[in-house]
mmCIF file of C-alpha atoms in Angstrom:
data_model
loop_
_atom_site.group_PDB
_atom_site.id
_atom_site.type_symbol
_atom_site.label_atom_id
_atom_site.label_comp_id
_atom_site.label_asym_id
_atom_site.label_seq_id
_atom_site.Cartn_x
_atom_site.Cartn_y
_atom_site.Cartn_z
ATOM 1 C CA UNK A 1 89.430 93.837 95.257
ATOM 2 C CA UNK A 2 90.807 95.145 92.060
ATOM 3 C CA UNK A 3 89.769 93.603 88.356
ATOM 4 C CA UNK A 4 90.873 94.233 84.846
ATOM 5 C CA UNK A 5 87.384 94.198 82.616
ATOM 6 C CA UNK A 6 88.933 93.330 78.947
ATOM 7 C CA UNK A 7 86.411 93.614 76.273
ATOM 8 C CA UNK A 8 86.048 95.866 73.012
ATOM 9 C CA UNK A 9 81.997 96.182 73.231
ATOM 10 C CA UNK A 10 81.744 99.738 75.016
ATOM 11 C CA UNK A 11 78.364 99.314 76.268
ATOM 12 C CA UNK A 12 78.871 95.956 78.256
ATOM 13 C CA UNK A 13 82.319 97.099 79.617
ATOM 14 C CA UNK A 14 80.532 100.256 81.182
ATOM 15 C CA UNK A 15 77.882 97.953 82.369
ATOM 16 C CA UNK A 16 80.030 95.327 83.878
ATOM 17 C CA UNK A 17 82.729 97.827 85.422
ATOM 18 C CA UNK A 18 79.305 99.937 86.584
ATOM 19 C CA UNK A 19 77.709 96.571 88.583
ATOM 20 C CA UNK A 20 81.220 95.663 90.211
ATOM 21 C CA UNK A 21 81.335 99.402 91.707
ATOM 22 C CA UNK A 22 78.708 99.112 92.972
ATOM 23 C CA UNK A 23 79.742 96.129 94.580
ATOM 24 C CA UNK A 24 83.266 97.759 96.100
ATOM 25 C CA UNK A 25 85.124 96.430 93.205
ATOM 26 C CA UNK A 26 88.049 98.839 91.723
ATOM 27 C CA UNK A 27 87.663 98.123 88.150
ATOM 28 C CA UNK A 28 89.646 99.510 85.117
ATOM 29 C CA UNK A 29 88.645 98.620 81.637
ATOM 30 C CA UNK A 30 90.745 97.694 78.417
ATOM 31 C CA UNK A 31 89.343 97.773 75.418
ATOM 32 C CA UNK A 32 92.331 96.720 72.894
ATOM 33 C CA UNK A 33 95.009 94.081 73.388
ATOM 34 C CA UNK A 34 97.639 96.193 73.544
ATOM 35 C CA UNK A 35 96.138 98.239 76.331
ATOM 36 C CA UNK A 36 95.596 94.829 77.869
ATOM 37 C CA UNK A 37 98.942 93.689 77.990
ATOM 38 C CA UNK A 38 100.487 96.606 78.742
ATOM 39 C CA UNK A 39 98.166 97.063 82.118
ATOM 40 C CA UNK A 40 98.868 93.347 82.986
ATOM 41 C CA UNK A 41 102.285 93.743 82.808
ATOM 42 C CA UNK A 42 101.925 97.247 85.132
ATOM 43 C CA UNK A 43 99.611 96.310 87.513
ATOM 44 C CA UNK A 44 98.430 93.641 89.979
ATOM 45 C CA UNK A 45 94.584 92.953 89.562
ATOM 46 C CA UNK A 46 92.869 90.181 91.676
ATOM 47 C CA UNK A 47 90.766 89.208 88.993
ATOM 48 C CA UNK A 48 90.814 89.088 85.137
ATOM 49 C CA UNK A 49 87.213 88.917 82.979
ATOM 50 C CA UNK A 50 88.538 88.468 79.589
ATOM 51 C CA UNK A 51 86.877 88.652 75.802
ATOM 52 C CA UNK A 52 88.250 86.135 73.423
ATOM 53 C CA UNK A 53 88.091 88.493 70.239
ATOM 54 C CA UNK A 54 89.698 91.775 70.614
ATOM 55 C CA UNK A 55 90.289 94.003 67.542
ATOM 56 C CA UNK A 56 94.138 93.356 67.231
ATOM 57 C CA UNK A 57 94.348 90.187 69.354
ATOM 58 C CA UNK A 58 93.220 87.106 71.285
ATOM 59 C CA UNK A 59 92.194 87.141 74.647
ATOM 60 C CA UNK A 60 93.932 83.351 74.740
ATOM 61 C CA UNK A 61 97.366 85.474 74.454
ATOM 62 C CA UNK A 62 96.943 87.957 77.237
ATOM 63 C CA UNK A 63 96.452 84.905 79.234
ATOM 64 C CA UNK A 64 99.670 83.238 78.140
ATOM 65 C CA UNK A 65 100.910 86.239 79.168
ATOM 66 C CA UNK A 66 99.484 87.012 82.268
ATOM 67 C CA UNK A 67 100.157 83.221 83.924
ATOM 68 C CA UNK A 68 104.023 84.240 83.025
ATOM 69 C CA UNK A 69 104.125 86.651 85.591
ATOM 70 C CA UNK A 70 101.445 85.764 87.828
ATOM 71 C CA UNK A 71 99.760 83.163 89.065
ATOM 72 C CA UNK A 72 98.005 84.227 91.712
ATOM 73 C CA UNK A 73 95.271 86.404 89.779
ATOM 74 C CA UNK A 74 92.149 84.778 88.586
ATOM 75 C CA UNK A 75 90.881 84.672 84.902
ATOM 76 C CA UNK A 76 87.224 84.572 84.303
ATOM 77 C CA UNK A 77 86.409 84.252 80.099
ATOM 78 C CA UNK A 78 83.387 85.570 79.111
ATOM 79 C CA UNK A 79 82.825 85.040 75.289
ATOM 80 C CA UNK A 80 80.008 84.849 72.449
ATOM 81 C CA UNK A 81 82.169 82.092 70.773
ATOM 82 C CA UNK A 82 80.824 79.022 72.872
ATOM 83 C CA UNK A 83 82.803 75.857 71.162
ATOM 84 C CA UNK A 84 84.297 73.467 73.496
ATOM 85 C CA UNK A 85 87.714 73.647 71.700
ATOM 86 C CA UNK A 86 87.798 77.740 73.114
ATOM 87 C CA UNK A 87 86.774 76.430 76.628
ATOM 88 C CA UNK A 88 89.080 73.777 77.000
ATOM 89 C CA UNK A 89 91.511 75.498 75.529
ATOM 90 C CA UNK A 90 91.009 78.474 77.821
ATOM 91 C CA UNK A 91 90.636 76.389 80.992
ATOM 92 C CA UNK A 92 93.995 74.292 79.647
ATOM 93 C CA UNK A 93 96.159 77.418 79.818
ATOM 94 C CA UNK A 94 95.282 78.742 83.144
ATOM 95 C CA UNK A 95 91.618 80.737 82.709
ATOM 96 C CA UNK A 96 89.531 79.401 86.007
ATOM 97 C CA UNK A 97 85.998 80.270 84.844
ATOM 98 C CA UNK A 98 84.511 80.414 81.149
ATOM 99 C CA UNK A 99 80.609 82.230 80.595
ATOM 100 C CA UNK A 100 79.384 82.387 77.393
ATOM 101 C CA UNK A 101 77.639 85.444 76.380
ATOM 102 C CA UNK A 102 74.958 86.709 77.165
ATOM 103 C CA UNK A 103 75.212 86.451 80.470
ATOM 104 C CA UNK A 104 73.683 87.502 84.003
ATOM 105 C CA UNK A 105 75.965 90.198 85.859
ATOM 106 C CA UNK A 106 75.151 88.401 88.849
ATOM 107 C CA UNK A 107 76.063 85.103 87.746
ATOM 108 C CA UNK A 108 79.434 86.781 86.867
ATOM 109 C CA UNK A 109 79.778 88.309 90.210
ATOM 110 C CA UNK A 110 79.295 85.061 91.906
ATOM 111 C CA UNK A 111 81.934 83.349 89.733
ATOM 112 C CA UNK A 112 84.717 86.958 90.171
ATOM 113 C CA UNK A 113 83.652 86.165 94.102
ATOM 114 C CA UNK A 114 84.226 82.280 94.027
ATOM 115 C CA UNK A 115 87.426 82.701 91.894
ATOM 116 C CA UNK A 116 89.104 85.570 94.048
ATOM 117 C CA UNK A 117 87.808 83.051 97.166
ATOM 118 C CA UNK A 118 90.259 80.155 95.827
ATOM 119 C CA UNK A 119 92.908 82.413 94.240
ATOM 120 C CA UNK A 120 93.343 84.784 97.712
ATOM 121 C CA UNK A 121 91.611 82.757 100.580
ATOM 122 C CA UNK A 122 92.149 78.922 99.819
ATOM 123 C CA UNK A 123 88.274 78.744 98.982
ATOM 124 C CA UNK A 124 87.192 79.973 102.637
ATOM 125 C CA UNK A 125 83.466 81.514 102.913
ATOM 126 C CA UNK A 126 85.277 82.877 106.224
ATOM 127 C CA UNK A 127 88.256 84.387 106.401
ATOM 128 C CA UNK A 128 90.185 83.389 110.048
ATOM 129 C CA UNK A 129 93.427 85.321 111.281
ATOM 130 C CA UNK A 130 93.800 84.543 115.092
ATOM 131 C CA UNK A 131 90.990 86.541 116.613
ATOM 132 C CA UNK A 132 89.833 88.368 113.293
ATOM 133 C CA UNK A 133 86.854 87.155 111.464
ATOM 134 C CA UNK A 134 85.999 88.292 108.102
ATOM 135 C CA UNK A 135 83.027 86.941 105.603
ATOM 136 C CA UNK A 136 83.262 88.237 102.329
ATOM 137 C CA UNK A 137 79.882 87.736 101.461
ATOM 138 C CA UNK A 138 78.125 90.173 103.633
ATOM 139 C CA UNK A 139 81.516 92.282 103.860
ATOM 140 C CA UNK A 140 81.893 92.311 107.198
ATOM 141 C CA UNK A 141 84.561 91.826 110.045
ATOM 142 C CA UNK A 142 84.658 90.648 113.446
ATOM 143 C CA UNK A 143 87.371 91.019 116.323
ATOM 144 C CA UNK A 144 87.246 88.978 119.442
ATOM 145 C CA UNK A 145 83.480 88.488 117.978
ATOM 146 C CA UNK A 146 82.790 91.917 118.180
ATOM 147 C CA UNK A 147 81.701 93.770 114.923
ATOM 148 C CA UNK A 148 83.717 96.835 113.862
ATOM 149 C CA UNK A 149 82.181 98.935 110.901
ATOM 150 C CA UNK A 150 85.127 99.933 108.302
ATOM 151 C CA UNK A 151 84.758 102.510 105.172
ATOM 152 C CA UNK A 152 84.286 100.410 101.928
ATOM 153 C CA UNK A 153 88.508 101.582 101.618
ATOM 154 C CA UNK A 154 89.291 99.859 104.530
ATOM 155 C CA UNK A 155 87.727 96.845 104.390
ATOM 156 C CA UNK A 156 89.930 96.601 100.942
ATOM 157 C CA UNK A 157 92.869 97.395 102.789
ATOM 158 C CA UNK A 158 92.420 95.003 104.966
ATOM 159 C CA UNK A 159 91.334 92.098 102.870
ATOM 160 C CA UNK A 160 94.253 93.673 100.327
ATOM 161 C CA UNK A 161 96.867 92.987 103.570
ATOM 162 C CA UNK A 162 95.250 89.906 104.473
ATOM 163 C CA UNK A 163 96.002 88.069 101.158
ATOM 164 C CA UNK A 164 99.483 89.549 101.294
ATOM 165 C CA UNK A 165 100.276 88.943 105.319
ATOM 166 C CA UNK A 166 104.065 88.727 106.193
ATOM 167 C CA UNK A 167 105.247 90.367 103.047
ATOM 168 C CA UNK A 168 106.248 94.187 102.952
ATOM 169 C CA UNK A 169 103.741 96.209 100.597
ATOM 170 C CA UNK A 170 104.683 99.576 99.294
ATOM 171 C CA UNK A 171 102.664 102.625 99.153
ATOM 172 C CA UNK A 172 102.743 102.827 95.626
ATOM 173 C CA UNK A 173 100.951 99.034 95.426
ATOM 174 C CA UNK A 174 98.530 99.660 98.369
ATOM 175 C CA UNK A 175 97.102 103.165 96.382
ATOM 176 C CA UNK A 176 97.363 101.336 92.877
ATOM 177 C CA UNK A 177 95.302 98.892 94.296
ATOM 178 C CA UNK A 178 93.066 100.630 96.214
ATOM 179 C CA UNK A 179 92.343 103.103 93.827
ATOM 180 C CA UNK A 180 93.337 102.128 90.098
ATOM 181 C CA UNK A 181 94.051 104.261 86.950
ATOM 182 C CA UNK A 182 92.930 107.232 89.765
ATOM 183 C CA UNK A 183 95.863 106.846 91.584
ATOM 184 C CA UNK A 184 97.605 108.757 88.556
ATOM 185 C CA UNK A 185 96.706 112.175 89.036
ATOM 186 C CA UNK A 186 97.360 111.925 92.846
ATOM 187 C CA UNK A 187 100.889 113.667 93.510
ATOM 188 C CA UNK A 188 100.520 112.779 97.357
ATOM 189 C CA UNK A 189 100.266 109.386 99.612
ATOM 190 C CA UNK A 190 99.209 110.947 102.643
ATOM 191 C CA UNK A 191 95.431 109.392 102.462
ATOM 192 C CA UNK A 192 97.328 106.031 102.693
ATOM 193 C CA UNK A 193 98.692 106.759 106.016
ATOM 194 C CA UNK A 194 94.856 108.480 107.407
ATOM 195 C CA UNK A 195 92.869 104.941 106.083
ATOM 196 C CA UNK A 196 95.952 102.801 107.337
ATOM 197 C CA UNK A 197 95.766 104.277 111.017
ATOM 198 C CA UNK A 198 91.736 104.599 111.204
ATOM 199 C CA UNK A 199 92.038 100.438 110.320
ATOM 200 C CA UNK A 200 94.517 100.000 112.475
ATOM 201 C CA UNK A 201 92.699 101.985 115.335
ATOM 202 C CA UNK A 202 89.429 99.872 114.550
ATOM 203 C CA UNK A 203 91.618 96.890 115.141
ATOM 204 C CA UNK A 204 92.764 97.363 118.261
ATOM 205 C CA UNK A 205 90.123 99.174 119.831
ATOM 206 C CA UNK A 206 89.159 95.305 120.048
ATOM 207 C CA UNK A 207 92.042 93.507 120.661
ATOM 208 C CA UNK A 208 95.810 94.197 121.966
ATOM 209 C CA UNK A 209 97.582 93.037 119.023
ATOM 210 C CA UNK A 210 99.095 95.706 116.198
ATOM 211 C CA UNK A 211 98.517 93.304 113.497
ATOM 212 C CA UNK A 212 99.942 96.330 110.665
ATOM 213 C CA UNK A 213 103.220 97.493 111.159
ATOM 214 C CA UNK A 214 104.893 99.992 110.126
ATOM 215 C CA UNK A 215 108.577 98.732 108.126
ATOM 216 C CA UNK A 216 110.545 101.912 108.046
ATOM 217 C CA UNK A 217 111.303 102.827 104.611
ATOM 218 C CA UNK A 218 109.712 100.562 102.803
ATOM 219 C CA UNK A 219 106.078 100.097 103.421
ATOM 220 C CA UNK A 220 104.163 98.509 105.795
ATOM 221 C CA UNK A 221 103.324 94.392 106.529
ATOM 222 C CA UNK A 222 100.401 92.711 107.984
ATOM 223 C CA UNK A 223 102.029 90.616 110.481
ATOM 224 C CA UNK A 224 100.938 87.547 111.876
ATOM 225 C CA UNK A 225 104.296 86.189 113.328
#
């Protein structure tokens, strides 16, 4: 799962992009608005935390912006300014969580979790496609009830093609997503195709179904048809 961490206080956007690491979140950080809006309009992230007061904007306006071209990724406020007007306001104009500051990392994980749940996986603490089982909240996966242990990478990929199953994905979006603003100084996509066949491997060595398939010059699809 990929997020956008907007906020101009250094310290707690290192800390909060530090925390969802370690929780096998890809996170990149944007200090400014205009570095906001120009990532928004870039990339795909799963899940936006956004500051109300940025040094040359309003957090309020990269969400106008970011429900006009997607509507899919979730918007989590977290803000010192705690007056009702900025929280319905928020909440009005397409935000799905507000936290005032200061808050508990953990209580912000839970609400990134529970967002990404409703935005991706209609709400579901389990994830169901046919025979494979997924829970989120212990990160792991079952096929035909049998547990198969995936890299941190491709447990993303999967979840990444699972919330995207029956549409073509490109290799360009599958490494953005996978890895971020990291992805930029790679000149090669041949670690796509190595986590793509060990997940697809893991898969079947479970069941007879190729659920990833290969769509010849343009990407690959998760297929459940």
């Amino acid at each position: 799962m990929k997020l956008l961490i907007i906020e101009d206080e250094k310290v707690l956007s290192e800390s909060i992009s530090a925390f969802f690491e370690k929780e096998g979140f890809v996170c990149e950080t944007a200090m400014t608005f205009d570095a906001a809006e120009e990532k928004i309009h870039l990339y795909h992230y799963d899940c936006l935390i956004v500051d109300l007061t940025l040094p040359d904007g309003n957090g309020l306006d990269i969400i106008k912006a970011l429900k006009k071209i997607s509507s899919q990724t979730g918007i989590i406020i977290v803000s010192a300014r705690s007056a009702l007007d900025d929280k319905i306001i928020g909440l009005e104009i397409g935000a799905d969580d507000y936290l005032t500051k200061p808050f508990h990392l953990a209580e912000l994980n839970a609400r990134v979790k529970s967002v990404i749940r409703r935005k991706s996986f209609e709400g579901k603490n389990e994830i169901v496609i046919n025979e494979i089982k997924i829970l989120p909240d212990s990160a792991e996966v079952f096929v035909n009830n049998q547990l198969i242990v995936l890299t941190r990478k491709e447990y993303e990929l999967l979840l990444f093609f699972i919330a995207n199953k029956n549409r073509v994905l490109n290799r360009e979006s599958i490494a953005e997503h996978l890895w971020g603003d990291d992805m930029d100084a790679s000149d090669s996509f041949n670690f796509i195709y190595t986590h793509i066949k060990n997940l697809r491997k893991k898969i079947m060595e479970k069941t007879d179904t190729d659920y990833i398939l290969n769509v010849y010059g343009m990407g690959y699809k998760f297929s459940t048809l």
